[in-house]
Amino acid sequence: MRLIRLAFVSSVAVPLGVYPVASAQENVGGVSAIATSQAKASPGDPSSDAEIVVTAGRRGEAKVAAETEFGEEEIASHGADSIQELLGRLAPFINDGGDVPVILINGKPVGFDRSILSYPAEALERLAVLKPEAAAQYGEAARKRVVNLVLKKNFSMLNVDAGANFATAGGQYGGNLSAGRSAISGDTRWNVQARISGDTGLRKDARNIPQPAGRFDSVGFVSGINGGEIDPALSLAAGGLVTVAGIPTGAMAGGPALADFVTTAGELHGVDPHVYETFQSSRRNMSMNVGVTRPVGDFSVSLNVNANKNGSDGLRGLPMASVVIPTGSPWSPFAEDVLLTRPFAGERALRSDNSSKSIGGSLSLNGSIGGWQTSLGVNYSRNWSDNLFETGVDVDRVQQLIDAADTAFNPYGVWDDSLLRSNRNRTRGENLSGQIRVQKSIIDLPAGPLTSSFSVNASRGSSESRRSDNRGGPAEVYKSTNRQMDGQLSLSVPISRQGDAEIGPLGDLSVDLSMSGQAMSNSPLQTLFNGTLSWSPLPMVQFRASLDYSEVSPSFELLTGPIVTAVNRIFDYARGEVAEPVWITGGNPDLGRGSRQGLTLDATVRPLDNQVLSLNIGYRQAVAKGAVSSFPELTPVIEAAFPERVTRDAAGRLIAVDARSINLARDTDAGLSSGIALRLPGRGGGKVAPENALQFSVALNHSMRIKSQLQTRAGVPVIDRLEGSGQSRHTLSMQVTVGKRGLGTSLNGSWSSPARVSNADRPFRFKPPMIFNASMFFEPDHIFGQPKKGGLISNLKLSFDVQNLFNGYRRVTLDDGSVPAGYSREEIDPLGRVVRMTVRKRF
């Protein structure tokens, strides 16, 4: 009888044992293996008892070896509810730069289909972070990391989640409810997820902050022009000096008489203006996602459909108006001009409302065509966005109506909405895109196969924005259509590999090269070149160098995104006060193209020659010319550089800021990064971890900016953001996780070094805190044993999360140590600590 030994081929070969074999090809444990005998055997020949070694790749293995791998037990120790949440918690072990990783499913690209992120984390058999060179192998940008999600072969789960959150300082609370059904059977899987959530607005009266200047009244009143006596006759009738008098009830129906004001002399209906203004708008969200993947012939086909609806409602204060009612007006019984101060409509607050809806769908195909691993994808999305922003009473229009002595206009009565200044933005857009990516090993070199990948992406987007106000003028309409096509060619060239005496003792050495081009509507062709060298002279050491040059154009969203008008509470350095200007964001059709050059050097050391301990250090430098950037913090130097973006009134008060994206003449950044990651999977008395052992991990990352300079326009002075522009030089982040299946806790934190903002002779000093977030989870049936099936605690999970655990905030002081106006604890971070509790039930 012949014997066969089976082993999986991966980064570590795992022997499975010795089995009798009846044929040269069998399926053992769901893995197909082909046995190859070293010599032909015949009955009775001694060679028929020869041992045959059979190898096969692990199910779901990617074409590039894993750098770090997380198994089921370690995944369970993080307590994540979804794969997306898990990726967030593993971010320090995936990419210290924070970029979104490229996702593979069972070793294959997902294309446009992102529905896998909503699957429960329990669906994973393992998660592998591939070596950095994997990005080029899959036709992605060299700087991106690639994560391979290996799903369980069979899995089924129905879950319902309910959560509640609240600010411990009060004033804000919210909740969410979601339900999902996921099922996996081999290469077929489907998933349905539905979620609703909402948060109340955080009103200013929930915090102890200074009152704004002015009088706020829910009814209204008349007063003397200069605060003096209204009318001697009124004072005589009232029996004392009258400087203010409330609006009489009868004035709503017609012109009031002097006697009507006698009964309201000295009467005010003062209100707290903070009741009518929010720090944070109320929010609501509904979403639905349906996805299915199944094999069709030699291809795997994925179809995903999603829909979202979001909204927010904010309050901008009680709209008060002060107008003069002249002597002789049909609405004035007084001998002198008087000042009428009243709200627009009782206690109706100004509104800042936003709503958006979107639907989308994607179709992806993965398979092999003519020996080329091929990925095809098509994606379509459509969106609707509406924004209403009320700015206040049109006082000039009201005064004109009063001065015209129009008897049809009662200044004390109900005012028409046309007298309330407001802007409305409506945007409609759609996008259609497609991509094809192919990959193949085209030449077998001594150190391994030379792999080529090619990708083509094409998209067409259109949008229509309509902006109008309530003054009756024509609406501003902006329409745009943008077409884009890009292609990328990548080559992965192995030069040497460890243990290959024919090549020499260079270790693992490879070069990845890529070149791409992109063409957009009304824009010339732009190109990108990248070269990356990866060298591992020893298994425990890896060096990586990358050099790239790219011509970049703004995305369709940056050019034509919906205009959103809101209120942003910021500190106005020019006046030394808190301001709440109109903050305009959205697409900017005037954006131009630019270029970017980057250099990256990284070194990683694993001194224990495994995944337990990892040390890394890196250097990054980027120089962008004409590149697109988000609008920076409005410091004095930024306002001086972009005066056309800032609007102030005659008194110098900040009224509006156009904070849409901008082009910068030159932006230079250089910095060092370092990190340490330690993972200690639970161990028993031997080398194999016992079932459900305690898992421990810690990650610590530090970055230091060496250089950060900005030149807004050619010919203007360069701004050093590390000197007087409020940018920190050092940033530190950490994460500690301890847990096992059924019970765990994690703590993460971030800190930035102090910074300062130069402001003439009043510099501001910023002292960022160390912000900590904590989370823990508990599954009773894993701790106390399996309860009766269907019982209350069966398959139950309780989670508890705290954001800003120690209620820290960024402290701001002047040189003398005093706190400037507007920088009290509750004004800088009014929300503070937030607690969230979630209950999850699996069926």
Short mmCIF file of C-alpha atoms in Angstrom, two decimals, residues 128-566:
data_model
loop_
_atom_site.label_atom_id
_atom_site.label_comp_id
_atom_site.label_asym_id
_atom_site.label_seq_id
_atom_site.Cartn_x
_atom_site.Cartn_y
_atom_site.Cartn_z
CA ALA A 128 -4.27 38.43 6.22
CA VAL A 129 -2.36 41.67 5.72
CA LEU A 130 -0.26 41.03 2.62
CA LYS A 131 3.28 42.16 2.07
CA PRO A 132 3.60 45.74 0.73
CA GLU A 133 4.46 44.59 -2.79
CA ALA A 134 0.98 43.07 -3.14
CA ALA A 135 -0.52 46.39 -4.28
CA ALA A 136 1.43 46.33 -7.54
CA GLN A 137 0.51 42.68 -8.09
CA TYR A 138 -3.18 43.64 -8.04
CA GLY A 139 -2.84 46.79 -10.15
CA GLU A 140 -3.22 49.24 -7.24
CA ALA A 141 -1.17 52.24 -6.18
CA ALA A 142 2.12 51.07 -4.65
CA ARG A 143 1.55 52.94 -1.37
CA LYS A 144 -1.66 51.03 -0.56
CA ARG A 145 -1.81 47.98 1.67
CA VAL A 146 -3.81 44.91 0.68
CA VAL A 147 -5.97 42.88 3.06
CA ASN A 148 -7.20 39.40 2.18
CA LEU A 149 -10.45 38.36 3.86
CA VAL A 150 -10.80 34.60 3.95
CA LEU A 151 -14.41 33.68 4.65
CA LYS A 152 -15.63 30.53 6.34
CA LYS A 153 -16.71 27.84 3.93
CA ASN A 154 -20.12 27.54 5.58
CA PHE A 155 -21.69 30.24 7.71
CA SER A 156 -25.15 31.51 8.51
CA MET A 157 -26.26 34.24 10.88
CA LEU A 158 -29.26 36.44 11.61
CA ASN A 159 -28.58 39.28 14.01
CA VAL A 160 -30.47 42.22 15.48
CA ASP A 161 -28.58 45.12 17.09
CA ALA A 162 -29.95 47.92 19.24
CA GLY A 163 -27.82 50.70 20.68
CA ALA A 164 -28.12 53.91 22.66
CA ASN A 165 -25.62 56.71 23.15
CA PHE A 166 -25.52 59.88 25.23
CA ALA A 167 -23.19 62.66 26.25
CA THR A 168 -22.33 62.36 29.94
CA ALA A 169 -22.60 66.15 30.27
CA GLY A 170 -26.20 65.85 29.06
CA GLY A 171 -28.05 67.56 26.25
CA GLN A 172 -27.49 64.95 23.53
CA TYR A 173 -28.59 61.38 23.04
CA GLY A 174 -29.22 58.99 20.19
CA GLY A 175 -29.77 55.43 19.18
CA ASN A 176 -29.68 52.90 16.38
CA LEU A 177 -31.44 49.72 15.33
CA SER A 178 -30.18 47.31 12.70
CA ALA A 179 -30.90 43.85 11.41
CA GLY A 180 -28.87 41.64 9.12
CA ARG A 181 -28.88 38.22 7.53
CA SER A 182 -25.71 36.67 6.13
CA ALA A 183 -25.12 33.24 4.65
CA ILE A 184 -22.10 31.56 3.06
CA SER A 185 -22.05 28.19 1.34
CA GLY A 186 -18.77 27.60 -0.41
CA ASP A 187 -18.39 30.14 -3.18
CA THR A 188 -21.98 31.34 -2.82
CA ARG A 189 -22.84 34.04 -0.31
CA TRP A 190 -25.51 36.65 0.26
CA ASN A 191 -26.11 39.40 2.73
CA VAL A 192 -28.95 41.78 3.65
CA GLN A 193 -28.42 44.64 6.08
CA ALA A 194 -30.83 47.37 7.19
CA ARG A 195 -30.08 50.15 9.67
CA ILE A 196 -31.73 53.24 11.11
CA SER A 197 -30.08 55.67 13.50
CA GLY A 198 -30.57 59.13 14.89
CA ASP A 199 -29.10 61.68 17.28
CA THR A 200 -30.74 64.66 18.89
CA GLY A 201 -29.31 68.10 18.44
CA LEU A 202 -27.07 69.54 21.13
CA ARG A 203 -28.52 72.95 22.02
CA LYS A 204 -26.42 75.70 23.48
CA ASP A 205 -28.56 76.01 26.60
CA ALA A 206 -27.24 72.56 27.61
CA ARG A 207 -23.83 74.12 28.27
CA ASN A 208 -22.67 76.99 30.43
CA ILE A 209 -21.47 79.55 27.89
CA PRO A 210 -21.74 83.36 27.82
CA GLN A 211 -24.93 84.96 26.54
CA PRO A 212 -24.71 86.90 23.24
CA ALA A 213 -25.26 90.63 23.16
CA GLY A 214 -28.74 92.05 22.49
CA ARG A 215 -32.27 91.54 23.74
CA PHE A 216 -34.23 88.42 22.86
CA ASP A 217 -38.00 88.50 23.29
CA SER A 218 -40.60 85.94 22.27
CA VAL A 219 -43.35 88.57 21.64
CA GLY A 220 -41.67 91.89 20.87
CA PHE A 221 -41.69 95.44 22.25
CA VAL A 222 -41.34 99.11 21.34
CA SER A 223 -38.76 101.38 22.88
CA GLY A 224 -37.34 104.86 22.53
CA ILE A 225 -34.93 105.37 19.67
CA ASN A 226 -32.00 106.00 22.00
CA GLY A 227 -33.33 103.92 24.87
CA GLY A 228 -35.12 106.87 26.43
CA GLU A 229 -38.78 107.64 27.00
CA ILE A 230 -41.21 106.36 24.36
CA ASP A 231 -43.81 109.11 24.66
CA PRO A 232 -44.59 111.50 27.57
CA ALA A 233 -48.29 110.86 27.07
CA LEU A 234 -47.73 107.12 27.54
CA SER A 235 -45.73 107.70 30.68
CA LEU A 236 -48.45 109.98 32.04
CA ALA A 237 -51.15 107.42 31.34
CA ALA A 238 -49.10 104.61 32.87
CA GLY A 239 -48.22 106.64 35.95
CA GLY A 240 -44.44 106.47 35.46
CA LEU A 241 -41.57 106.69 32.99
CA VAL A 242 -42.03 104.15 30.18
CA THR A 243 -38.98 103.20 28.11
CA VAL A 244 -40.25 99.84 26.83
CA ALA A 245 -43.71 98.42 26.20
CA GLY A 246 -44.70 95.00 24.94
CA ILE A 247 -46.69 94.55 21.74
CA PRO A 248 -50.40 94.55 22.73
CA THR A 249 -52.50 91.56 21.75
CA GLY A 250 -54.90 93.77 19.84
CA ALA A 251 -52.13 95.11 17.62
CA MET A 252 -52.25 91.85 15.67
CA ALA A 253 -55.63 92.88 14.20
CA GLY A 254 -55.10 96.56 13.46
CA GLY A 255 -53.36 99.79 14.34
CA PRO A 256 -53.02 100.03 18.16
CA ALA A 257 -54.02 103.04 20.25
CA LEU A 258 -51.92 104.64 22.93
CA ALA A 259 -54.13 103.09 25.60
CA ASP A 260 -53.27 99.61 24.31
CA PHE A 261 -49.65 100.17 25.30
CA VAL A 262 -50.56 101.34 28.81
CA THR A 263 -51.39 97.81 29.85
CA THR A 264 -48.08 96.47 28.44
CA ALA A 265 -45.84 99.27 29.76
CA GLY A 266 -42.56 97.82 31.02
CA GLU A 267 -43.62 94.33 29.89
CA LEU A 268 -41.00 92.08 28.30
CA HIS A 269 -41.03 88.39 27.38
CA GLY A 270 -37.34 87.63 27.59
CA VAL A 271 -36.06 84.23 26.54
CA ASP A 272 -32.74 82.41 26.63
CA PRO A 273 -31.36 82.69 23.07
CA HIS A 274 -29.31 79.52 23.55
CA VAL A 275 -32.56 77.51 23.50
CA TYR A 276 -32.90 78.36 19.80
CA GLU A 277 -29.39 77.49 18.68
CA THR A 278 -27.52 74.22 18.37
CA PHE A 279 -23.88 73.29 18.71
CA GLN A 280 -24.63 70.07 16.86
CA SER A 281 -27.54 69.44 14.51
CA SER A 282 -29.89 66.54 15.01
CA ARG A 283 -29.12 63.70 12.61
CA ARG A 284 -30.98 60.76 11.14
CA ASN A 285 -29.95 57.98 8.79
CA MET A 286 -31.53 55.03 7.07
CA SER A 287 -29.67 52.54 4.91
CA MET A 288 -30.28 49.25 3.14
CA ASN A 289 -27.74 46.99 1.49
CA VAL A 290 -28.33 43.75 -0.41
CA GLY A 291 -25.54 41.70 -1.93
CA VAL A 292 -25.17 38.26 -3.47
CA THR A 293 -22.17 36.39 -4.86
CA ARG A 294 -22.23 33.04 -6.63
CA PRO A 295 -20.25 31.10 -9.22
CA VAL A 296 -21.43 31.27 -12.82
CA GLY A 297 -19.39 28.96 -14.98
CA ASP A 298 -15.73 29.79 -14.46
CA PHE A 299 -16.56 33.17 -12.97
CA SER A 300 -17.63 34.44 -9.58
CA VAL A 301 -20.38 37.06 -9.98
CA SER A 302 -21.30 39.63 -7.34
CA LEU A 303 -24.33 41.89 -7.41
CA ASN A 304 -24.84 44.59 -4.81
CA VAL A 305 -27.63 47.16 -4.39
CA ASN A 306 -27.68 49.89 -1.75
CA ALA A 307 -29.83 52.84 -0.72
CA ASN A 308 -29.23 55.59 1.83
CA LYS A 309 -31.17 58.49 3.24
CA ASN A 310 -29.60 61.06 5.55
CA GLY A 311 -30.79 64.27 7.13
CA SER A 312 -29.79 66.88 9.67
CA ASP A 313 -31.69 69.76 11.27
CA GLY A 314 -29.89 72.60 12.98
CA LEU A 315 -31.08 75.75 14.78
CA ARG A 316 -29.34 79.06 14.16
CA GLY A 317 -30.91 81.26 16.79
CA LEU A 318 -34.04 83.35 17.33
CA PRO A 319 -34.40 85.79 14.40
CA MET A 320 -34.89 89.25 15.90
CA ALA A 321 -35.53 92.42 13.89
CA SER A 322 -35.32 96.08 14.94
CA VAL A 323 -37.07 98.63 12.70
CA VAL A 324 -38.16 102.26 13.13
CA ILE A 325 -41.88 103.14 13.14
CA PRO A 326 -41.96 106.84 12.29
CA THR A 327 -44.30 109.46 13.68
CA GLY A 328 -47.48 109.69 11.63
CA SER A 329 -47.41 106.05 10.60
CA PRO A 330 -50.84 104.39 10.68
CA TRP A 331 -49.19 101.87 12.98
CA SER A 332 -47.89 104.38 15.55
CA PRO A 333 -49.95 106.27 18.16
CA PHE A 334 -46.79 107.99 19.48
CA ALA A 335 -45.59 111.57 19.12
CA GLU A 336 -41.99 110.48 18.35
CA ASP A 337 -40.33 107.82 16.27
CA VAL A 338 -40.08 104.52 18.13
CA LEU A 339 -38.02 101.39 17.70
CA LEU A 340 -39.90 98.11 17.21
CA THR A 341 -37.95 95.00 18.24
CA ARG A 342 -39.62 91.68 17.62
CA PRO A 343 -38.98 88.06 16.62
CA PHE A 344 -39.87 86.97 13.14
CA ALA A 345 -42.60 84.58 14.30
CA GLY A 346 -42.81 83.96 18.01
CA GLU A 347 -40.30 81.34 19.10
CA ARG A 348 -39.57 80.09 15.58
CA ALA A 349 -35.81 79.62 15.18
CA LEU A 350 -33.70 80.00 12.05
CA ARG A 351 -33.10 76.68 10.36
CA SER A 352 -30.12 74.96 8.77
CA ASP A 353 -31.46 71.75 7.24
CA ASN A 354 -29.72 69.23 5.03
CA SER A 355 -31.05 66.07 3.42
CA SER A 356 -29.65 63.61 0.93
CA LYS A 357 -30.70 60.39 -0.75
CA SER A 358 -28.74 57.96 -2.85
CA ILE A 359 -29.18 54.65 -4.60
CA GLY A 360 -26.55 52.55 -6.26
CA GLY A 361 -25.67 49.18 -7.60
CA SER A 362 -22.60 47.29 -8.71
CA LEU A 363 -21.87 44.14 -10.69
CA SER A 364 -18.48 42.42 -10.43
CA LEU A 365 -17.08 39.33 -12.17
CA ASN A 366 -13.89 37.50 -11.27
CA GLY A 367 -12.37 34.60 -13.11
CA SER A 368 -9.77 33.45 -15.58
CA ILE A 369 -9.78 34.24 -19.30
CA GLY A 370 -7.04 32.73 -21.43
CA GLY A 371 -4.78 32.29 -18.42
CA TRP A 372 -5.27 35.88 -17.28
CA GLN A 373 -6.84 36.39 -13.87
CA THR A 374 -9.57 38.86 -14.76
CA SER A 375 -11.77 41.20 -12.73
CA LEU A 376 -14.62 43.13 -14.32
CA GLY A 377 -16.86 45.66 -12.62
CA VAL A 378 -19.67 48.11 -13.34
CA ASN A 379 -21.04 50.61 -10.84
CA TYR A 380 -23.94 53.07 -11.01
CA SER A 381 -25.06 55.61 -8.42
CA ARG A 382 -27.58 58.43 -8.28
CA ASN A 383 -27.93 61.04 -5.57
CA TRP A 384 -30.20 63.88 -4.51
CA SER A 385 -29.18 66.62 -2.08
CA ASP A 386 -31.15 69.55 -0.61
CA ASN A 387 -29.90 72.28 1.67
CA LEU A 388 -31.94 75.05 3.34
CA PHE A 389 -30.11 77.82 5.14
CA GLU A 390 -31.95 80.72 6.79
CA THR A 391 -29.82 83.75 7.59
CA GLY A 392 -32.22 86.17 9.31
CA VAL A 393 -34.94 88.77 8.81
CA ASP A 394 -34.77 91.00 5.74
CA VAL A 395 -34.76 94.19 7.84
CA ASP A 396 -34.26 96.49 4.85
CA ARG A 397 -37.37 95.13 3.15
CA VAL A 398 -39.43 95.44 6.35
CA GLN A 399 -38.30 99.04 6.83
CA GLN A 400 -39.28 99.87 3.24
CA LEU A 401 -42.79 98.53 3.82
CA ILE A 402 -43.17 100.57 7.02
CA ASP A 403 -41.82 103.76 5.44
CA ALA A 404 -44.26 103.34 2.55
CA ALA A 405 -47.12 103.50 5.09
CA ASP A 406 -48.63 100.43 3.49
CA THR A 407 -51.75 99.67 5.50
CA ALA A 408 -51.70 96.12 4.16
CA PHE A 409 -48.48 95.45 6.06
CA ASN A 410 -48.93 95.18 9.83
CA PRO A 411 -45.48 95.38 11.50
CA TYR A 412 -46.98 93.85 14.67
CA GLY A 413 -48.76 90.98 12.90
CA VAL A 414 -47.76 87.82 11.11
CA TRP A 415 -44.87 88.30 8.69
CA ASP A 416 -44.72 86.50 5.39
CA ASP A 417 -41.88 84.01 4.84
CA SER A 418 -40.60 86.20 2.00
CA LEU A 419 -39.30 88.57 4.70
CA LEU A 420 -36.97 85.87 6.01
CA ARG A 421 -33.69 85.65 4.15
CA SER A 422 -32.91 82.10 3.10
CA ASN A 423 -30.91 80.19 0.54
CA ARG A 424 -31.74 76.81 -0.94
CA ASN A 425 -29.36 74.54 -2.81
CA ARG A 426 -30.57 71.53 -4.75
CA THR A 427 -28.19 69.10 -6.42
CA ARG A 428 -28.91 66.07 -8.56
CA GLY A 429 -26.17 63.82 -9.83
CA GLU A 430 -25.38 60.40 -11.24
CA ASN A 431 -22.26 58.44 -12.00
CA LEU A 432 -21.57 55.39 -14.15
CA SER A 433 -18.19 53.69 -14.04
CA GLY A 434 -16.59 50.47 -15.18
CA GLN A 435 -13.25 48.77 -14.73
CA ILE A 436 -11.31 45.79 -15.98
CA ARG A 437 -8.19 44.37 -14.39
CA VAL A 438 -6.12 41.47 -15.67
CA GLN A 439 -3.10 39.77 -14.16
CA LYS A 440 -0.78 37.01 -15.31
CA SER A 441 2.66 35.56 -14.68
CA ILE A 442 4.22 35.98 -18.10
CA ILE A 443 7.83 34.82 -17.64
CA ASP A 444 9.43 32.41 -15.17
CA LEU A 445 12.63 34.04 -13.95
CA PRO A 446 15.20 32.26 -11.76
CA ALA A 447 13.90 34.11 -8.68
CA GLY A 448 10.26 33.59 -9.52
CA PRO A 449 7.61 34.62 -12.04
CA LEU A 450 7.51 38.07 -13.59
CA THR A 451 3.94 39.20 -13.06
CA SER A 452 2.13 41.74 -15.17
CA SER A 453 -1.15 43.45 -14.37
CA PHE A 454 -3.15 45.89 -16.43
CA SER A 455 -6.22 47.87 -15.47
CA VAL A 456 -8.56 50.23 -17.28
CA ASN A 457 -11.16 52.40 -15.56
CA ALA A 458 -13.77 54.58 -17.23
CA SER A 459 -16.43 56.78 -15.69
CA ARG A 460 -19.03 59.33 -16.66
CA GLY A 461 -20.62 61.66 -14.16
CA SER A 462 -23.13 64.46 -14.43
CA SER A 463 -24.64 66.87 -11.95
CA GLU A 464 -27.04 69.77 -11.84
CA SER A 465 -26.97 72.31 -9.01
CA ARG A 466 -29.70 74.89 -8.51
CA ARG A 467 -29.23 77.70 -6.02
CA SER A 468 -32.04 80.10 -5.18
CA ASP A 469 -33.20 82.47 -2.48
CA ASN A 470 -36.64 83.69 -1.45
CA ARG A 471 -36.29 87.17 -2.93
CA GLY A 472 -37.88 86.21 -6.22
CA GLY A 473 -34.78 86.40 -8.39
CA PRO A 474 -33.86 83.76 -10.96
CA ALA A 475 -32.18 80.63 -9.68
CA GLU A 476 -28.51 80.03 -10.39
CA VAL A 477 -28.18 76.77 -12.30
CA TYR A 478 -24.91 74.95 -12.85
CA LYS A 479 -24.71 71.82 -14.97
CA SER A 480 -21.66 69.72 -15.64
CA THR A 481 -20.72 66.46 -17.28
CA ASN A 482 -17.38 64.84 -16.78
CA ARG A 483 -15.80 61.84 -18.47
CA GLN A 484 -12.69 60.13 -17.26
CA MET A 485 -10.59 57.20 -18.39
CA ASP A 486 -7.39 55.88 -16.92
CA GLY A 487 -5.18 52.86 -17.38
CA GLN A 488 -2.31 51.38 -15.42
CA LEU A 489 0.38 48.86 -16.33
CA SER A 490 2.32 47.20 -13.51
CA LEU A 491 5.26 44.82 -13.56
CA SER A 492 6.51 42.88 -10.57
CA VAL A 493 10.06 41.68 -11.20
CA PRO A 494 11.71 39.23 -8.74
CA ILE A 495 15.49 39.57 -8.78
CA SER A 496 16.59 37.28 -5.98
CA ARG A 497 15.10 35.02 -3.37
CA GLN A 498 16.35 33.65 -0.09
CA GLY A 499 18.06 30.30 -0.15
CA ASP A 500 18.67 30.24 -3.92
CA ALA A 501 22.40 29.57 -4.28
CA GLU A 502 22.32 30.04 -8.05
CA ILE A 503 21.42 33.71 -7.68
CA GLY A 504 23.54 34.65 -4.71
CA PRO A 505 23.15 35.65 -1.06
CA LEU A 506 21.03 38.75 -1.70
CA GLY A 507 17.96 37.50 0.10
CA ASP A 508 14.55 38.46 -1.28
CA LEU A 509 14.89 41.30 -3.76
CA SER A 510 12.19 42.52 -6.12
CA VAL A 511 11.25 45.61 -8.11
CA ASP A 512 7.72 46.81 -8.82
CA LEU A 513 7.18 49.26 -11.68
CA SER A 514 3.98 50.94 -12.70
CA MET A 515 2.92 53.52 -15.22
CA SER A 516 -0.53 54.98 -15.66
CA GLY A 517 -2.30 57.63 -17.64
CA GLN A 518 -5.54 59.47 -17.03
CA ALA A 519 -7.65 61.56 -19.37
CA MET A 520 -10.52 63.77 -18.25
CA SER A 521 -12.98 66.05 -19.98
CA ASN A 522 -11.40 69.38 -20.89
CA SER A 523 -8.07 68.29 -19.43
CA PRO A 524 -4.92 66.99 -21.11
CA LEU A 525 -3.55 63.53 -20.42
CA GLN A 526 -1.93 63.14 -17.04
CA THR A 527 0.62 60.48 -16.19
CA LEU A 528 1.94 58.64 -13.15
CA PHE A 529 5.17 56.73 -12.69
CA ASN A 530 6.17 54.64 -9.70
CA GLY A 531 9.11 52.44 -8.86
CA THR A 532 9.36 50.41 -5.67
CA LEU A 533 12.29 48.32 -4.45
CA SER A 534 11.69 45.66 -1.79
CA TRP A 535 14.64 43.92 -0.15
CA SER A 536 14.67 41.37 2.65
CA PRO A 537 18.29 40.28 3.26
CA LEU A 538 17.14 38.17 6.22
CA PRO A 539 13.72 36.75 7.04
CA MET A 540 13.41 39.12 9.98
CA VAL A 541 14.37 42.32 8.12
CA GLN A 542 12.67 44.12 5.25
CA PHE A 543 13.59 47.37 3.49
CA ARG A 544 11.37 49.19 1.04
CA ALA A 545 11.95 52.29 -1.08
CA SER A 546 9.39 53.93 -3.34
CA LEU A 547 9.66 56.87 -5.71
CA ASP A 548 6.69 58.25 -7.61
CA TYR A 549 5.69 61.15 -9.80
CA SER A 550 2.12 61.90 -10.76
CA GLU A 551 0.12 64.53 -12.54
CA VAL A 552 -3.15 64.93 -10.68
CA SER A 553 -6.50 66.44 -11.55
CA PRO A 554 -9.38 67.11 -9.14
CA SER A 555 -11.99 64.39 -8.88
CA PHE A 556 -15.50 64.72 -10.23
CA GLU A 557 -16.80 65.13 -6.68
CA LEU A 558 -14.38 67.95 -5.92
CA LEU A 559 -15.41 69.74 -9.08
CA THR A 560 -19.17 69.30 -9.00
CA GLY A 561 -20.13 68.10 -5.53
CA PRO A 562 -23.30 69.61 -3.99
CA ILE A 563 -22.89 73.01 -2.37
CA VAL A 564 -23.61 72.79 1.37
CA THR A 565 -24.16 75.93 3.42
CA ALA A 566 -23.95 75.58 7.19
#
